[in-house]
Short mmCIF file of C-alpha atoms in Angstrom, two decimals:
data_model
loop_
_atom_site.label_atom_id
_atom_site.label_comp_id
_atom_site.label_asym_id
_atom_site.label_seq_id
_atom_site.Cartn_x
_atom_site.Cartn_y
_atom_site.Cartn_z
CA MET A 138 116.10 94.41 60.06
CA GLU A 139 115.66 95.24 63.60
CA TRP A 140 112.05 95.64 64.29
CA ASN A 141 111.21 97.13 67.92
CA SER A 142 107.80 98.03 68.00
CA GLU A 143 107.27 99.86 71.47
CA SER A 144 107.56 103.46 70.95
CA LEU A 145 105.24 102.75 67.65
CA GLU A 146 102.74 101.27 69.54
CA ASN A 147 102.76 104.07 72.10
CA GLN A 148 102.21 106.52 69.13
CA ILE A 149 99.29 104.56 67.60
CA GLY A 150 97.45 103.95 71.65
CA ILE A 151 97.50 100.19 70.84
CA GLN A 152 99.76 97.11 72.35
CA PHE A 153 100.39 94.52 69.78
CA LYS A 154 100.28 90.82 71.21
CA HIS A 155 102.06 90.14 67.89
CA SER A 156 104.47 92.82 66.84
CA ASP A 157 105.03 91.25 63.33
CA THR A 158 101.34 91.88 62.59
CA LEU A 159 102.03 95.96 62.86
CA ARG A 160 105.15 95.35 61.21
CA LEU A 161 103.24 93.83 58.20
CA ALA A 162 101.25 96.67 58.04
CA LEU A 163 103.72 99.54 57.60
CA MET A 164 105.22 97.44 54.51
CA HIS A 165 104.55 98.61 51.23
CA ARG A 166 105.21 97.14 48.50
CA SER A 167 107.71 98.81 47.15
CA TYR A 168 110.14 98.03 50.14
CA ALA A 169 108.72 94.34 50.46
CA GLU A 170 110.41 94.15 46.93
CA GLN A 171 113.52 95.98 48.06
CA ILE A 172 114.26 93.80 50.71
CA GLY A 173 113.63 90.80 48.50
CA GLU A 174 110.66 89.64 50.60
CA SER A 175 107.61 91.24 47.63
CA GLU A 176 104.99 88.93 49.14
CA GLN A 177 105.38 90.72 52.95
CA ASN A 178 103.28 93.43 51.73
CA ASN A 179 100.56 95.52 53.71
CA GLU A 180 98.00 94.78 50.46
CA ARG A 181 96.53 91.77 52.48
CA LEU A 182 95.67 93.85 55.57
CA LYS A 183 94.22 96.74 53.71
CA PHE A 184 92.10 94.20 51.85
CA LEU A 185 90.56 93.70 55.34
CA GLY A 186 91.06 97.07 56.98
CA ASP A 187 88.74 98.44 54.13
CA ALA A 188 85.93 96.28 55.21
CA ILE A 189 86.44 96.64 59.03
CA VAL A 190 86.91 100.46 58.29
CA ASN A 191 83.24 100.49 56.44
CA LEU A 192 81.52 98.26 59.42
CA VAL A 193 82.96 100.43 62.27
CA ILE A 194 81.52 103.31 60.82
CA THR A 195 78.38 101.98 59.46
CA ASP A 196 77.85 101.10 62.98
CA TYR A 197 78.70 104.05 64.10
CA LEU A 198 76.20 105.91 62.30
CA TYR A 199 73.54 103.12 63.03
CA HIS A 200 73.55 103.50 66.59
CA ASN A 201 74.32 107.32 67.15
CA CYS A 202 72.22 108.95 64.11
CA PRO A 203 69.14 106.90 63.70
CA TYR A 204 67.51 109.94 62.35
CA LEU A 205 69.35 110.46 58.98
CA GLU A 206 68.37 108.63 56.22
CA VAL A 207 70.39 106.21 54.06
CA SER A 208 71.54 108.28 51.73
CA ASN A 209 72.63 110.96 54.59
CA PHE A 210 74.98 107.29 56.28
CA LYS A 211 76.72 106.93 52.76
CA GLY A 212 78.09 110.44 52.58
CA LEU A 213 79.18 110.76 56.15
CA ARG A 214 81.04 107.59 55.53
CA ASP A 215 82.50 108.98 51.88
CA LYS A 216 83.31 111.76 53.75
CA LEU A 217 85.46 110.02 56.64
CA VAL A 218 87.41 107.86 54.17
CA GLU A 219 88.61 110.86 52.08
CA GLY A 220 92.51 109.57 51.21
CA GLN A 221 93.46 112.99 52.56
CA ARG A 222 91.66 113.21 55.72
CA LEU A 223 93.37 109.67 56.60
CA THR A 224 96.93 110.77 55.60
CA LYS A 225 96.34 113.87 57.90
CA LEU A 226 95.43 111.43 60.54
CA TRP A 227 98.59 109.36 59.85
CA TYR A 228 100.31 112.70 60.16
CA GLN A 229 98.69 113.87 63.09
CA LEU A 230 99.52 110.25 65.15
CA GLY A 231 103.30 111.13 64.10
CA LEU A 232 103.94 108.46 61.52
CA GLY A 233 104.06 110.35 58.35
CA GLU A 234 108.18 110.90 58.82
CA GLY A 235 109.30 107.17 58.94
CA TYR A 236 106.16 105.33 57.74
CA PRO A 237 105.36 103.21 56.28
CA PHE A 238 108.80 101.80 54.95
CA LEU A 239 109.21 102.37 51.38
CA GLY A 240 110.66 101.97 48.85
CA LEU A 241 110.09 105.14 46.95
CA THR A 242 111.99 107.41 45.23
CA GLN A 243 109.78 110.20 45.36
CA GLU A 244 110.33 112.13 49.13
CA ARG A 245 107.18 112.11 51.23
CA HIS A 246 105.96 115.44 51.10
CA ARG A 247 104.98 114.74 47.55
CA LEU A 248 103.65 111.72 48.13
CA ARG A 249 100.96 113.10 50.43
CA LEU A 250 99.71 115.34 48.04
CA GLN A 251 98.96 112.10 45.83
CA ASN A 252 95.40 110.40 45.35
CA HIS A 253 95.51 106.67 47.00
CA ASN A 254 99.04 107.36 48.46
CA PRO A 255 101.55 104.61 51.04
CA PHE A 256 99.63 106.81 53.86
CA GLU A 257 96.49 106.75 53.64
CA GLU A 258 96.94 102.96 52.25
CA ALA A 259 98.79 102.21 55.16
CA LEU A 260 95.93 103.42 58.14
CA ILE A 261 93.71 100.90 56.12
CA ALA A 262 96.45 98.19 56.74
CA LEU A 263 97.03 99.28 60.37
CA VAL A 264 92.81 99.16 61.05
CA GLY A 265 93.32 95.45 59.42
CA ALA A 266 95.99 94.62 62.02
CA ILE A 267 94.63 96.24 65.23
CA HIS A 268 91.20 94.00 64.14
CA GLN A 269 93.58 91.00 63.41
CA ASP A 270 95.84 90.83 66.76
CA ARG A 271 93.14 92.56 69.19
CA GLY A 272 90.06 91.83 67.78
CA PHE A 273 87.20 93.72 66.10
CA SER A 274 86.36 95.97 69.36
CA GLN A 275 89.92 97.23 70.07
CA ALA A 276 89.48 98.04 66.16
CA ARG A 277 86.25 100.05 66.62
CA ASN A 278 87.04 101.73 69.63
CA TRP A 279 90.49 102.89 67.85
CA LEU A 280 88.54 104.14 64.75
CA VAL A 281 85.66 105.36 66.30
CA LYS A 282 88.20 107.62 68.93
CA GLN A 283 91.11 108.85 66.35
CA LEU A 284 88.78 109.33 63.10
CA ILE A 285 85.14 108.93 63.48
CA ALA A 286 84.19 110.98 66.85
CA PRO A 287 86.78 113.72 66.22
CA LEU A 288 84.34 114.80 63.05
CA LEU A 289 80.82 113.89 64.37
CA GLU A 290 80.22 113.73 67.77
CA ARG A 291 80.18 117.49 68.51
CA HIS A 292 77.18 117.11 65.88
CA LEU A 293 75.29 114.46 66.94
CA LYS A 294 71.51 114.96 67.67
CA LYS A 295 69.50 112.91 71.08
CA ILE A 296 66.94 111.56 68.90
CA LYS A 297 66.21 108.60 68.84
CA GLU A 298 63.40 107.40 66.09
CA ARG A 299 64.61 105.78 63.04
CA SER A 300 63.78 107.37 59.76
CA SER A 301 63.90 104.45 57.64
CA PRO A 302 64.27 101.27 60.16
CA ASN A 303 64.11 98.49 57.41
CA LYS A 304 66.67 100.41 54.92
CA GLN A 305 68.90 101.41 57.88
CA LEU A 306 69.17 97.52 59.19
CA ARG A 307 69.97 96.75 55.50
CA PHE A 308 72.94 98.70 55.18
CA LEU A 309 74.70 97.90 58.37
CA GLY A 310 73.78 94.35 57.15
CA ASP A 311 75.31 95.28 53.79
CA ALA A 312 78.33 96.18 55.97
CA VAL A 313 78.66 93.13 58.42
CA LEU A 314 78.75 91.14 55.21
CA LYS A 315 81.71 92.67 53.73
CA GLY A 316 83.36 92.61 57.00
CA ILE A 317 82.67 89.04 58.26
CA VAL A 318 83.02 87.78 54.78
CA ALA A 319 86.48 89.64 54.58
CA ASP A 320 87.73 88.93 57.97
CA TYR A 321 86.81 84.91 57.25
CA LEU A 322 88.93 85.12 53.97
CA TYR A 323 91.87 86.38 55.44
CA GLY A 324 92.02 84.19 58.06
CA TYR A 325 91.28 80.78 55.73
CA LEU A 326 93.68 81.81 52.86
CA PRO A 327 97.17 82.97 53.99
CA ASN A 328 99.52 84.15 51.35
CA VAL A 329 96.70 83.93 49.01
CA LYS A 330 96.75 87.53 47.22
CA VAL A 331 94.60 89.99 47.52
CA GLY A 332 93.23 89.78 43.59
CA ASN A 333 92.23 86.27 44.46
CA LEU A 334 90.79 87.12 47.54
CA ASN A 335 88.59 90.01 45.55
CA ASP A 336 87.12 87.10 43.25
CA LEU A 337 86.08 84.72 46.20
CA PHE A 338 85.04 88.00 48.05
CA LYS A 339 82.34 88.93 45.04
CA GLU A 340 80.73 85.71 45.00
CA LEU A 341 79.88 85.01 48.66
CA THR A 342 78.28 88.65 48.68
CA SER A 343 76.82 88.58 45.32
CA LYS A 344 72.93 89.33 45.15
CA ASP A 345 72.87 85.62 44.06
CA ASN A 346 74.16 83.80 47.04
CA GLN A 347 72.41 85.94 49.25
CA SER A 348 69.04 85.30 47.97
CA ASN A 349 69.93 81.35 48.34
CA PHE A 350 71.24 82.16 51.82
CA ILE A 351 68.01 83.73 53.05
CA ASN A 352 65.90 80.94 51.23
CA GLN A 353 67.82 78.00 53.29
CA ILE A 354 66.57 79.90 56.59
CA THR A 355 63.56 78.09 57.42
CA THR A 356 60.57 79.99 59.56
CA GLU A 357 61.17 77.49 62.57
CA GLU A 358 64.82 78.77 62.44
CA LEU A 359 63.71 82.37 61.88
CA THR A 360 62.03 82.18 65.35
CA ALA A 361 64.31 80.42 67.26
CA LEU A 362 66.48 82.85 66.46
CA ASN A 363 64.02 84.97 68.65
CA LEU A 364 65.18 88.14 66.55
CA GLY A 365 61.27 89.85 65.82
CA ASN A 366 60.01 91.38 62.89
CA GLU A 367 60.39 88.12 61.40
CA LYS A 368 58.47 89.25 58.30
CA VAL A 369 61.50 91.76 57.37
CA LEU A 370 63.79 89.09 58.17
CA GLY A 371 62.34 86.56 56.33
CA LYS A 372 62.63 88.54 53.23
CA SER A 373 66.50 90.46 53.34
CA PHE A 374 69.69 88.50 54.42
CA LYS A 375 71.06 91.70 55.06
CA ALA A 376 68.10 92.43 57.26
CA LEU A 377 68.60 89.16 58.91
CA LEU A 378 72.71 89.14 59.39
CA ALA A 379 72.04 92.72 60.68
CA ALA A 380 69.71 91.44 63.28
CA VAL A 381 71.77 88.76 64.00
CA TYR A 382 74.95 91.33 64.43
CA LEU A 383 72.93 93.39 66.71
CA ASN A 384 71.74 90.52 68.71
CA ARG A 385 74.86 89.04 69.25
CA SER A 386 76.80 92.12 69.85
CA ALA A 387 74.10 93.13 72.68
CA GLU A 388 74.57 90.10 74.71
CA ASN A 389 78.51 90.07 74.30
CA ASP A 390 79.90 93.15 72.79
CA LYS A 391 83.31 92.08 72.56
CA ARG A 392 82.26 88.43 71.39
CA GLY A 393 79.71 90.28 68.87
CA PHE A 394 81.10 90.10 65.51
CA ALA A 395 83.17 86.79 65.72
CA GLU A 396 80.33 85.06 66.94
CA THR A 397 78.10 86.48 63.81
CA GLU A 398 80.60 85.61 61.80
CA ASN A 399 81.08 81.95 63.11
CA TRP A 400 76.96 82.04 62.64
CA PHE A 401 77.51 82.77 58.93
CA VAL A 402 80.21 80.47 58.26
CA GLU A 403 78.73 77.38 59.89
CA ARG A 404 75.73 78.18 58.41
CA PHE A 405 76.36 79.11 55.06
CA VAL A 406 79.35 79.10 53.71
CA ASP A 407 80.88 75.58 51.79
CA GLN A 408 84.63 75.32 53.20
CA GLU A 409 85.81 73.01 50.96
CA GLN A 410 84.17 74.92 48.05
CA VAL A 411 86.09 78.05 49.20
CA LEU A 412 88.74 76.56 48.96
CA ARG A 413 88.81 74.21 45.79
CA LYS A 414 87.82 77.37 43.67
CA ALA A 415 91.06 79.63 45.83
CA ILE A 416 93.48 76.59 44.65
CA ARG A 417 92.36 76.44 41.10
CA LEU A 418 93.01 80.56 41.10
CA LEU A 419 96.35 80.03 42.22
CA MET A 420 97.21 77.51 40.08
CA GLU A 421 96.03 79.50 37.13
CA ASP A 422 98.42 82.26 38.45
CA GLY A 423 100.94 79.34 38.46
CA ARG A 424 101.71 77.94 41.79
CA SER A 425 102.55 75.04 42.62
CA GLN A 426 100.55 72.08 44.48
CA LYS A 427 103.40 71.62 46.93
CA TRP A 428 103.51 75.87 47.54
CA ILE A 429 99.85 75.58 48.33
CA VAL A 430 99.77 72.39 50.83
CA ARG A 431 102.69 74.69 52.54
CA HIS A 432 101.72 78.09 52.40
CA VAL A 433 97.78 78.00 51.50
CA MET A 434 96.68 74.75 53.43
CA GLY A 435 99.48 75.10 56.31
CA TYR A 436 101.39 71.99 56.20
CA GLU A 437 105.22 71.28 57.33
CA SER A 438 107.38 69.78 54.64
CA LYS A 439 107.86 66.86 56.97
CA ASP A 440 104.19 66.77 56.48
CA TYR A 441 103.91 66.96 52.85
CA HIS A 442 102.42 63.71 52.06
CA ALA A 443 99.35 63.91 54.34
CA GLY A 444 98.46 67.70 52.69
CA ARG A 445 98.99 66.30 49.05
CA ASP A 446 96.34 63.57 50.25
CA ARG A 447 94.22 66.08 51.60
CA PHE A 448 94.96 68.65 48.49
CA ASN A 449 93.53 65.57 46.09
CA GLN A 450 90.65 64.96 48.02
CA VAL A 451 89.71 68.94 48.13
CA MET A 452 90.18 69.00 44.02
CA GLU A 453 88.40 65.64 43.54
CA GLY A 454 84.74 67.02 45.70
#
């Protein structure tokens, strides 16, 4: 299928560096199967987009609504991601009649009324694609402009005092953790299906792992981070991660997300172990060693022997 993204990019208001990423966001599973490219669908981008949307909304509420309780944060977040609201935005952008690419027999106006319809899913995948192609700050700015500000901006108050600062910080940290783990897994494990990514995501973000992470932080390291409020940050990994994110973002707004992710991965993630667990999940699903070496580990056919050696090294670790 010939693909020209220029007019679509103008409708969305984002110029993509790699138009194939935009195309992937628009590939519903039904269409991908219809054209014989079943694995080239938008489900991985939706996995990423879910976490990015959650973080963008949480970040906005944290910075613009300090006077609200965390329970209000949750209510507003849920309201913003209602399926029909996302579907309405998709159509307001002028995308509903042609996108996403569908292989379904039902008419679009009927699909539009369904819960978890292809349009809301494509919008989430689109946010994932913007983040993947242009970075977190671009995805954040686009989502604030298109979804969040139209609903909330006129209701904002000028109150700066935080109602529950520690709870709000942990709430933000939860979203940061989910965002950076989803982004890390998406990039580190190409072509791995969403089901496997979810298994690894749940493990990396589990309460047990959060306890392990915070226990690894020494008093000296916490002091060196120079984040303040050490008594609170030393007890909650979510609060600590939020503080790192806020600090990095204050220093460089465009790089804050990426630098927080780099710090987290380098400090707490055993990447060999993550890859080993991913390989085991893939082999349980029937994937061959050759497929994993080529499509997940990234070795070209001419380098297969080196890839096989690396595969064995990982599995023996």
